[in-house]
mmCIF file of C-alpha atoms in Angstrom:
data_model
loop_
_atom_site.group_PDB
_atom_site.id
_atom_site.type_symbol
_atom_site.label_atom_id
_atom_site.label_comp_id
_atom_site.label_asym_id
_atom_site.label_seq_id
_atom_site.Cartn_x
_atom_site.Cartn_y
_atom_site.Cartn_z
ATOM 1 C CA MET A 12 79.122 42.417 81.993
ATOM 2 C CA ALA A 13 81.604 41.361 84.621
ATOM 3 C CA ASN A 14 79.763 43.004 87.534
ATOM 4 C CA GLY A 15 76.428 41.303 86.754
ATOM 5 C CA SER A 16 74.813 44.374 85.210
ATOM 6 C CA TYR A 17 73.744 44.709 81.593
ATOM 7 C CA ARG A 18 74.247 47.310 78.903
ATOM 8 C CA ASN A 19 71.369 48.726 76.842
ATOM 9 C CA HIS A 20 73.439 50.743 74.389
ATOM 10 C CA CYS A 21 76.321 50.178 71.978
ATOM 11 C CA PRO A 22 79.683 50.571 73.765
ATOM 12 C CA HIS A 23 81.241 52.122 70.647
ATOM 13 C CA CYS A 24 78.699 54.645 69.287
ATOM 14 C CA LEU A 25 76.574 54.888 72.497
ATOM 15 C CA HIS A 26 73.278 54.636 70.538
ATOM 16 C CA SER A 27 70.389 52.613 71.943
ATOM 17 C CA LEU A 28 66.909 51.501 70.840
ATOM 18 C CA HIS A 29 63.631 52.877 72.181
ATOM 19 C CA VAL A 30 62.235 49.582 73.477
ATOM 20 C CA ASP A 31 61.271 50.217 77.129
ATOM 21 C CA VAL A 32 58.380 52.040 78.767
ATOM 22 C CA SER A 33 59.824 51.193 82.191
ATOM 23 C CA PRO A 34 63.442 50.014 82.448
ATOM 24 C CA GLY A 35 63.779 46.438 81.197
ATOM 25 C CA ASP A 36 60.136 45.832 80.222
ATOM 26 C CA ARG A 37 60.626 45.941 76.399
ATOM 27 C CA ALA A 38 57.001 47.145 76.142
ATOM 28 C CA ASN A 39 57.504 50.181 73.880
ATOM 29 C CA ASP A 40 56.326 49.775 70.292
ATOM 30 C CA CYS A 41 58.425 52.719 69.029
ATOM 31 C CA ARG A 42 61.636 50.698 68.470
ATOM 32 C CA ALA A 43 63.414 53.720 66.931
ATOM 33 C CA LEU A 44 67.044 54.676 67.399
ATOM 34 C CA MET A 45 67.926 56.542 70.598
ATOM 35 C CA ARG A 46 70.713 59.042 69.854
ATOM 36 C CA PRO A 47 73.158 60.017 72.644
ATOM 37 C CA VAL A 48 72.799 63.764 73.258
ATOM 38 C CA ALA A 49 74.531 64.455 76.585
ATOM 39 C CA VAL A 50 76.317 63.029 79.610
ATOM 40 C CA GLU A 51 75.103 63.857 83.109
ATOM 41 C CA HIS A 52 76.334 62.909 86.563
ATOM 42 C CA HIS A 53 73.939 61.430 89.113
ATOM 43 C CA SER A 54 75.123 61.385 92.732
ATOM 44 C CA ALA A 55 74.021 57.770 93.298
ATOM 45 C CA LYS A 56 74.285 56.241 89.817
ATOM 46 C CA GLY A 57 77.403 57.914 88.443
ATOM 47 C CA TYR A 58 77.691 59.098 84.858
ATOM 48 C CA MET A 59 74.559 58.756 82.764
ATOM 49 C CA ILE A 60 74.262 58.907 78.979
ATOM 50 C CA VAL A 61 71.216 60.917 77.935
ATOM 51 C CA HIS A 62 69.486 59.511 74.854
ATOM 52 C CA GLN A 63 66.797 61.100 72.691
ATOM 53 C CA CYS A 64 64.532 59.063 70.424
ATOM 54 C CA THR A 65 64.927 59.960 66.748
ATOM 55 C CA ALA A 66 61.235 59.193 66.083
ATOM 56 C CA CYS A 67 59.183 60.476 69.019
ATOM 57 C CA GLY A 68 61.679 62.717 70.856
ATOM 58 C CA THR A 69 61.441 60.920 74.210
ATOM 59 C CA ARG A 70 64.525 61.356 76.385
ATOM 60 C CA GLY A 71 65.958 58.763 78.729
ATOM 61 C CA ARG A 72 69.070 58.230 80.832
ATOM 62 C CA ASN A 73 71.221 55.139 80.924
ATOM 63 C CA ARG A 74 74.094 54.387 83.234
ATOM 64 C CA MET A 75 77.506 54.592 81.593
ATOM 65 C CA ALA A 76 79.333 51.265 81.561
ATOM 66 C CA ASP A 77 82.702 51.910 83.191
ATOM 67 C CA ASP A 78 83.921 48.320 83.436
ATOM 68 C CA PRO A 79 87.655 48.350 82.547
ATOM 69 C CA HIS A 80 87.261 45.376 80.170
ATOM 70 C CA GLN A 81 83.791 46.017 78.689
ATOM 71 C CA GLY A 82 83.248 49.708 79.290
ATOM 72 C CA ASP A 83 81.921 52.383 76.972
ATOM 73 C CA ASP A 84 84.366 53.959 74.534
ATOM 74 C CA LEU A 85 85.766 56.880 76.553
ATOM 75 C CA ASP A 86 86.777 58.801 73.422
ATOM 76 C CA THR A 87 83.147 58.708 72.267
ATOM 77 C CA VAL A 88 81.907 59.755 75.731
ATOM 78 C CA ILE A 89 84.368 62.671 75.837
ATOM 79 C CA ALA A 90 83.399 63.744 72.300
ATOM 80 C CA LEU A 91 79.724 63.686 73.344
ATOM 81 C CA MET A 92 80.513 65.803 76.410
ATOM 82 C CA HIS A 93 82.417 68.346 74.284
ATOM 83 C CA LYS A 94 79.569 68.489 71.764
ATOM 84 C CA ALA A 95 77.020 69.047 74.541
ATOM 85 C CA ILE A 96 79.159 71.759 76.147
ATOM 86 C CA GLY A 97 79.606 73.515 72.804
ATOM 87 C CA HIS A 98 75.863 73.380 72.151
ATOM 88 C CA HIS A 99 75.157 74.678 75.665
ATOM 89 C CA GLU A 100 77.634 77.553 75.308
ATOM 90 C CA ALA A 101 76.218 78.477 71.899
ATOM 91 C CA GLY A 102 72.756 78.669 73.474
ATOM 92 C CA HIS A 103 74.008 81.043 76.171
ATOM 93 C CA THR A 104 75.728 83.224 73.577
ATOM 94 C CA ASN A 105 72.530 83.478 71.544
ATOM 95 C CA ARG A 106 70.485 84.366 74.618
ATOM 96 C CA ARG A 107 72.891 87.126 75.617
ATOM 97 C CA ARG A 108 72.774 88.601 72.149
ATOM 98 C CA THR A 109 68.981 88.487 72.219
ATOM 99 C CA HIS A 110 68.895 90.522 75.436
ATOM 100 C CA LEU A 111 71.310 93.217 74.253
#
């Protein structure tokens, strides 16, 4: 990337591979697909894409690439945020109904 950093996920679909135990070590034998499940904001690192492994369920966070020329697809990021919000709101609705 232009700023010297690297990307560990697809800029279009935001999926990644479960290859690291510690960031950058490529020591994980799982190698399964990491599905994007949420977007979070970290005060020091900015927006983070939360991935969950489709094989073992491990979750990890990866910095969103916001480079204007090589950044992540913002439509896909926004769709992921809407999906996560909808899932979160549905969970709250179900909990309220359970307590009534």
